[in-house]
Coordinates of C-alpha atoms in Angstrom, one line a residue:
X138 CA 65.4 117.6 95.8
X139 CA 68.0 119.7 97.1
X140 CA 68.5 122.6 95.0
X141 CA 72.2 122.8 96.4
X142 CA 73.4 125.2 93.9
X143 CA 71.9 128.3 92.9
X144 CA 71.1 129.3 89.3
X145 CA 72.8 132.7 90.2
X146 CA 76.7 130.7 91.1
X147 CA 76.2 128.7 87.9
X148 CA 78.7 128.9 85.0
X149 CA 76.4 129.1 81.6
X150 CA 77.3 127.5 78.8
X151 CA 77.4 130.0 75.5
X152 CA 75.7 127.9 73.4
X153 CA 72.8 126.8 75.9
X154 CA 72.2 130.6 76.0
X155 CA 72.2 131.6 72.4
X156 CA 69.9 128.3 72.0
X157 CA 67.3 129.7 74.2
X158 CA 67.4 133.1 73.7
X159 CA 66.8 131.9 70.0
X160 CA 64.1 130.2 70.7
X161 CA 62.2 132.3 72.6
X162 CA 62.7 135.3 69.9
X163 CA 61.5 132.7 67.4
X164 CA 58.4 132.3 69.2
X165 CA 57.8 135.7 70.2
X166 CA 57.7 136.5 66.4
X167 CA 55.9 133.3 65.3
X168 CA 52.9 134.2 67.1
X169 CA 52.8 137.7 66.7
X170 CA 53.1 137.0 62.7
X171 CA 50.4 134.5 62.9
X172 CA 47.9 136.9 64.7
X173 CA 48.5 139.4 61.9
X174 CA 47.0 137.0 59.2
X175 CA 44.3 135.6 61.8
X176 CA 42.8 139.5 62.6
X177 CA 43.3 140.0 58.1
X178 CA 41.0 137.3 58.3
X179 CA 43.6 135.2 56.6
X180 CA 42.1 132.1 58.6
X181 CA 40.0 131.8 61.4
X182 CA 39.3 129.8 65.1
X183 CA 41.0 130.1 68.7
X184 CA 44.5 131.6 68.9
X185 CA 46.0 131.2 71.9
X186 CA 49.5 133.2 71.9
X187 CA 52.1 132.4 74.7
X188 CA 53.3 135.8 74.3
X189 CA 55.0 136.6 77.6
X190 CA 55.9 133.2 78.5
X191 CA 58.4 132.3 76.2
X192 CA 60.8 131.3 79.4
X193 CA 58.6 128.8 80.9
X194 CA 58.2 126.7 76.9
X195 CA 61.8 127.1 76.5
X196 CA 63.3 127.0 80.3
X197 CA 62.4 123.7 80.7
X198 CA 62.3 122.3 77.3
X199 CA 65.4 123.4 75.5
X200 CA 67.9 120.3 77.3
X201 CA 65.4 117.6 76.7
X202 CA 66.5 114.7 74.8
X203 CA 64.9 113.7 71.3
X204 CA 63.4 110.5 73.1
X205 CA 61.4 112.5 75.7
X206 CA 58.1 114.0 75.8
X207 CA 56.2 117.0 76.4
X208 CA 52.6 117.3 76.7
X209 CA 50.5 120.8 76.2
X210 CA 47.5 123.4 77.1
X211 CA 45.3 125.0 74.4
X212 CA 48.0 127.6 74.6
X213 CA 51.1 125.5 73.2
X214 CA 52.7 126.8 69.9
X215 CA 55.5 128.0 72.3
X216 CA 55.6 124.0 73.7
X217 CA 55.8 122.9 70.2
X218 CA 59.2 124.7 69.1
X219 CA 60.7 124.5 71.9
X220 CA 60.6 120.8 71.4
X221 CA 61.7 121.0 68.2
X222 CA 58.9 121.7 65.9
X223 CA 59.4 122.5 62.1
X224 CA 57.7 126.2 61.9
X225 CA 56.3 125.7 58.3
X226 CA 54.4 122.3 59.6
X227 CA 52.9 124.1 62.7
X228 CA 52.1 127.3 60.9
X229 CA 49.8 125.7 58.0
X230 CA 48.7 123.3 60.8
X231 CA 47.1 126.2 62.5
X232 CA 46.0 127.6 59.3
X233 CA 44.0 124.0 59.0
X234 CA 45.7 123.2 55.6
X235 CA 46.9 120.1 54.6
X236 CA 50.4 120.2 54.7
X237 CA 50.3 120.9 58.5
X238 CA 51.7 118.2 60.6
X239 CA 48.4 117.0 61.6
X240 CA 46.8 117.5 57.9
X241 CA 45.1 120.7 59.4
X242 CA 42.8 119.0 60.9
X243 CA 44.1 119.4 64.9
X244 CA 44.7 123.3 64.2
X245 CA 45.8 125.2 66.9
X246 CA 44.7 123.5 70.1
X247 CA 44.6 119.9 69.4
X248 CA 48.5 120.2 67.6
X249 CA 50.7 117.3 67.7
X250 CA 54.3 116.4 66.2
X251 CA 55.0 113.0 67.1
X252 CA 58.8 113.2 65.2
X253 CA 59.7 115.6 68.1
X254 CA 58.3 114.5 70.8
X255 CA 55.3 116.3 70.8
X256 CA 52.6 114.2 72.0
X257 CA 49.7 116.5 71.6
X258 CA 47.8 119.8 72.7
X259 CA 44.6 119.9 74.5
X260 CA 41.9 122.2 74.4
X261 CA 40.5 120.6 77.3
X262 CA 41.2 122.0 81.2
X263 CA 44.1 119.4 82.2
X264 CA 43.1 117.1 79.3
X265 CA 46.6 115.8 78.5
X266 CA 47.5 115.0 81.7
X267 CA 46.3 111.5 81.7
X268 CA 48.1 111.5 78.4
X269 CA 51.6 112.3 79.8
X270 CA 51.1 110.0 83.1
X271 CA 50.5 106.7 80.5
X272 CA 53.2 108.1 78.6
X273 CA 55.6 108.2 81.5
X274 CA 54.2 104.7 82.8
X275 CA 55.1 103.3 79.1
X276 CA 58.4 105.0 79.2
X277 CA 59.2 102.9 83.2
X278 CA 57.7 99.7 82.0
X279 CA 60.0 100.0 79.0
X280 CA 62.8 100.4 81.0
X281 CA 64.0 103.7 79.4
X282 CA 65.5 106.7 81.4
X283 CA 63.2 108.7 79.4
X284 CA 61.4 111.5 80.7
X285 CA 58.2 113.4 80.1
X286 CA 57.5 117.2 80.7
X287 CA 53.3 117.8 81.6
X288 CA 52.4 121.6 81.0
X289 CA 49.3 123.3 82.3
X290 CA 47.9 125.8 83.5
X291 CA 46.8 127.7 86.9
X292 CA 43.4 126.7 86.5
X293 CA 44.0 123.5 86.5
X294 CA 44.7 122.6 89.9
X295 CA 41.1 122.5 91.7
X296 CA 40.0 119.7 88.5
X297 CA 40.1 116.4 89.3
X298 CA 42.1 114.8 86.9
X299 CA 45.2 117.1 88.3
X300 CA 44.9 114.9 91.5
X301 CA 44.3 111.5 90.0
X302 CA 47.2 112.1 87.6
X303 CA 49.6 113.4 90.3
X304 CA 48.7 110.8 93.0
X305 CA 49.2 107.8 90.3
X306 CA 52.7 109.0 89.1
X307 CA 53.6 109.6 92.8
X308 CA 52.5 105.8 93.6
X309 CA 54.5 104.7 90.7
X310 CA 57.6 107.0 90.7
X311 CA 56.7 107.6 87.2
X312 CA 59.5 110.0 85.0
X313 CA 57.0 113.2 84.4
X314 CA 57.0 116.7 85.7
X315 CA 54.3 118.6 86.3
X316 CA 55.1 121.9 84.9
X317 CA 52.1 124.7 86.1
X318 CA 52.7 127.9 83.6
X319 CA 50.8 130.1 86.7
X320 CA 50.0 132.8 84.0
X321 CA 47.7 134.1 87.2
X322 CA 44.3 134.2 85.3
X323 CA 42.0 130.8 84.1
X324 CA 40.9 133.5 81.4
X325 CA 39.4 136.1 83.5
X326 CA 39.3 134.6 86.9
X327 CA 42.9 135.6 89.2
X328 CA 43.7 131.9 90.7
X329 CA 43.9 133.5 94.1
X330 CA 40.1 134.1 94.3
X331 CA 39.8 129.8 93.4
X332 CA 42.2 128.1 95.9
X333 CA 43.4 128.6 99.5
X334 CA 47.5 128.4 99.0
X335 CA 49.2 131.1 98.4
X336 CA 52.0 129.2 95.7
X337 CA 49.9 126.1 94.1
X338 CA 53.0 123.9 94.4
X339 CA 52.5 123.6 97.9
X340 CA 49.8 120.7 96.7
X341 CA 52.7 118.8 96.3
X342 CA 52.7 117.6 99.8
X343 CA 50.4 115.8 99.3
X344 CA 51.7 113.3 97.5
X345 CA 54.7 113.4 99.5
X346 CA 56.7 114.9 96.1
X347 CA 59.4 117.6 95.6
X348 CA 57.4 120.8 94.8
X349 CA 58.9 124.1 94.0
X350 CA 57.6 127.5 93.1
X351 CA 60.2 129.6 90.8
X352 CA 60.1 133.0 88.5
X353 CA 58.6 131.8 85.4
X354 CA 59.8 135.3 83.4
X355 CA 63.8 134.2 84.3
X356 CA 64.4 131.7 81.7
X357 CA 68.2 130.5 83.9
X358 CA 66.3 130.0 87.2
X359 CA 63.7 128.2 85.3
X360 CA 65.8 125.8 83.7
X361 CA 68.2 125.0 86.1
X362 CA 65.1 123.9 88.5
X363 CA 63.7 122.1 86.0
X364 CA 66.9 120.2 85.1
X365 CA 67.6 119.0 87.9
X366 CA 63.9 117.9 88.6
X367 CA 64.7 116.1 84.7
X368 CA 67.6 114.3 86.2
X369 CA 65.7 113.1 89.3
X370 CA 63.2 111.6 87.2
X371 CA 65.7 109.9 85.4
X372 CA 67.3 107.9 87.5
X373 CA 63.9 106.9 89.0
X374 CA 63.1 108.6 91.7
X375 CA 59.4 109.7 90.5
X376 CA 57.4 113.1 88.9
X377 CA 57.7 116.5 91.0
X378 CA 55.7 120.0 90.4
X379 CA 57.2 122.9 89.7
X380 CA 55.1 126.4 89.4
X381 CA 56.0 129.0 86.8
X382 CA 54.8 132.4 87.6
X383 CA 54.2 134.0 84.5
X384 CA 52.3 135.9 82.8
X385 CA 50.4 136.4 79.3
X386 CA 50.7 139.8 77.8
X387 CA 47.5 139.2 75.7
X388 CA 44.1 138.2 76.2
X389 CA 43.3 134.6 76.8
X390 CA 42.3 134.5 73.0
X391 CA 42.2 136.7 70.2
X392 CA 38.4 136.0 70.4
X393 CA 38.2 137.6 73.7
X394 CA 39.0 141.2 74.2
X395 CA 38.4 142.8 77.7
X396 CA 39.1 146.2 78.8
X397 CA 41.7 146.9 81.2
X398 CA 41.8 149.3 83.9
X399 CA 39.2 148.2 86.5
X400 CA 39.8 146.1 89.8
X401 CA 39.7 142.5 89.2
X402 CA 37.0 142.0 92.0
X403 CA 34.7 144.3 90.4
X404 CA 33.2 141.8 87.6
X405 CA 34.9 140.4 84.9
X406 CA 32.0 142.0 82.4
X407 CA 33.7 145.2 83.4
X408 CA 37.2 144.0 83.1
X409 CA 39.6 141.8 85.5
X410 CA 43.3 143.5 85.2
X411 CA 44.2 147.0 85.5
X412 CA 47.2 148.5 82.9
X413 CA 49.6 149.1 85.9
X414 CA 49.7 145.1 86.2
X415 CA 50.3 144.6 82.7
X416 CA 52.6 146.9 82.2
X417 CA 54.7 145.9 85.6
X418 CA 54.9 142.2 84.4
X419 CA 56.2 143.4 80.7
X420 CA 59.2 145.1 83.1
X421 CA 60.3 142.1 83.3
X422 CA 60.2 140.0 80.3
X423 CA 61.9 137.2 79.8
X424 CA 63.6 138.0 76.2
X425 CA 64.9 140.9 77.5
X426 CA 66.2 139.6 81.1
X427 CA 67.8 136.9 79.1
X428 CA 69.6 139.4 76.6
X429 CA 71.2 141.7 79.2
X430 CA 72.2 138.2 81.1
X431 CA 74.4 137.1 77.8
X432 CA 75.4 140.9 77.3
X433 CA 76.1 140.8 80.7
X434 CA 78.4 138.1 81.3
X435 CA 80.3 139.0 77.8
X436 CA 78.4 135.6 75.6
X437 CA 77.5 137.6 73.2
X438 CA 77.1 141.5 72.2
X439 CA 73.7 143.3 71.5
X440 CA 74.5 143.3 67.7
X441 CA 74.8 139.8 67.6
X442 CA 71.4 139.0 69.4
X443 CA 70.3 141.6 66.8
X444 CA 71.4 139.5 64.4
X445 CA 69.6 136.0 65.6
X446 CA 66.8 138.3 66.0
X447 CA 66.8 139.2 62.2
X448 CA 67.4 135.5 61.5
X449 CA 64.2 134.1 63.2
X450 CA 62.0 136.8 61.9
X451 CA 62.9 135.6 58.8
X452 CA 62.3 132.1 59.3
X453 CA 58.7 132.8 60.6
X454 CA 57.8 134.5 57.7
X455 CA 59.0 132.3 55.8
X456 CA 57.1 129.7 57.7
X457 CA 53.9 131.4 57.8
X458 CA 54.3 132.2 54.0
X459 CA 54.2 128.2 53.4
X460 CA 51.3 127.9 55.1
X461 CA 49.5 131.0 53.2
X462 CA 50.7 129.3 50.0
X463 CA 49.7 125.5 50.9
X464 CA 46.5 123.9 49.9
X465 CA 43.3 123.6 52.2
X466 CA 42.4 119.8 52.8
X467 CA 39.9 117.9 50.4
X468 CA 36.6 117.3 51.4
X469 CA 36.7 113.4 51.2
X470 CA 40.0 113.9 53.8
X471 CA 37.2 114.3 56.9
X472 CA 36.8 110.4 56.5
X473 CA 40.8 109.5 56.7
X474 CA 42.4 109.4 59.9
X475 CA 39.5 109.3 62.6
X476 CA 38.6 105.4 62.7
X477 CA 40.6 102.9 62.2
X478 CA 38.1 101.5 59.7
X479 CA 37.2 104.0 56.9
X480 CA 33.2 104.8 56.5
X481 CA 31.6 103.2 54.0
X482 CA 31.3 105.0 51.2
X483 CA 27.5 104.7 50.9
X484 CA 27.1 106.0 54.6
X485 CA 30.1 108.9 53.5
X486 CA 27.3 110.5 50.8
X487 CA 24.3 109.8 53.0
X488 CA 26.3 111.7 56.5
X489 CA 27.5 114.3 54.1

């Protein structure tokens, strides 16, 4: 892969821009309006926000066609719309009510939208990777030039199933790329303290594919790497890994709340990242290096981002309002949609 033009010489198109920037605004907002009802007590579980790497869901994401896949981490609400998904759907799906796109029962971590594209979330380290290597393999065996986009996460790498799954889509030239959203902690351990490479897409050697390391806060360079990893996949010439470095502004959970302000080495009881880093990463974040791009090059002015701004807030409420409003499942709804046989209904009362 040859990476013959730079993201910096490229012309932008308007509308790609104002699309992304939109998207990442909308989940920027989405998430931090859903935390608000979670900490109310509103509803309850694991919320993972992707709050700080809104560039590397919508970077590679926003060209992909409606036929192609994406694959998430139990951090991918920001996967989800930037594949398309309907906010009101996802929002009541995390709330676990019925009228989420999964009934509520795959809440935040398990969420899939199948009319996008969307092939699921896993809560498990790596756990939809098989999934988006047999999806790839069904798309080249049907002969489509469809593609499909794996996301994970740093800590990833050093599990097993990362190598299986890379080394059988290399063999097979299969149409995926391995997207690693290097957020730099697997919750509270830095990934430099767990491997011995200094950028983890160097483990693409190894199976003798393209590999490329990029700034996962600059949505442009992001996308234009991606892209042209997309098209390579396309026309068949198999799956490469492409490293984000990111970063999450919150905790790895609203569950888990760690002071800050002590050396990571010191014990993660105590606290693994100091203020300085935090505050150094939000210096550069992604929403806003976008904005003073399209300012910048005259796409649009600051009122008008303003403006989508205002819109998207308006549609997460919204969304989140539908989902405060909707229904919780029924009771007798646990027995639908888990065998392909139902229970009997004399074993239903006796399990219950």
């Amino acid at each position: 892969m040859s990476w013959s033009v730079s993201w910096r010489e490229r012309e932008w198109d308007k509308d790609l821009l104002l699309e992304m920037y939109r998207l990442m605004v909308r989940i920027r907002h989405f998430e931090d309006e859903g935390e608000v009802y979670l900490r109310r007590g509103d509803f309850s579980g694991p919320y993972h926000a992707s709050i700080g790497q809104e560039a590397a869901c919508v970077g590679p994401l926003v060209s992909l066609r409606g036929t192609d896949y994406v694959t998430g981490t139990h951090r991918s609400h920001g996967h989800q719309i930037a594949k398309g998904a309907p906010l009101k759907t996802l929002a009541a799906e995390i709330w676990g009510r019925r009228t989420g796109v999964c009934k509520g029962k795959g809440g935040s971590m398990h969420v899939a939208d199948f009319s996008v594209g969307a092939l699921g979330a896993s809560a498990l380290l790596g756990g939809a990777m098989g999934i988006a290597t047999g999806a790839a393999l069904a798309q080249k065996l049907d002969g489509t030039d469809g593609v499909v986009v794996c996301y994970f996460g740093d800590g990833v790498v050093n599990e097993g199933t990362f190598h299986e799954t890379l080394n059988w889509a290399a063999t097979w030239k299969l149409p995926v790329i391995f997207l690693c959203e290097n957020n730099q902690y697997a919750v509270t351990m830095w990934y430099g303290d767990t491997t011995s490479v200094d950028v983890l897409s160097k483990r693409a050697v190894a199976y003798d594919i393209p590999g490329r390391t990029v700034d996962g806060m600059n949505a442009l360079q992001l996308h234009h790497v991606c892209e042209e990893a997309i098209a390579r996949a396309r026309a068949g010439e198999g799956p490469s890994l492409i490293e984000a470095m990111t970063y999450r502004y919150k905790e790895h959970s609203t569950r888990l709340v760690m002071p800050t302000g002590v050396k990571k080495r010191e014990g993660i009881l105590r606290g693994y990242r100091e203020s300085a880093e935090i505050e150094a990463w939000q210096q550069r974040d992604p929403i806003i290096v976008l904005a003073a791009t399209i300012v910048g090059q005259e796409h649009a002015s600051e009122s008008e981002l303003d403006r989508i701004e205002q819109e998207e807030i308006a549609q997460v409420r919204d969304a989140w309002q539908f989902a405060a409003d909707s229904d919780w499942p029924d009771v007798e709804e646990i027995w639908t949609d888990t065998w392909p046989e139902p229970v009997q209904a004399d074993k239903r009362v006796e399990l219950i």
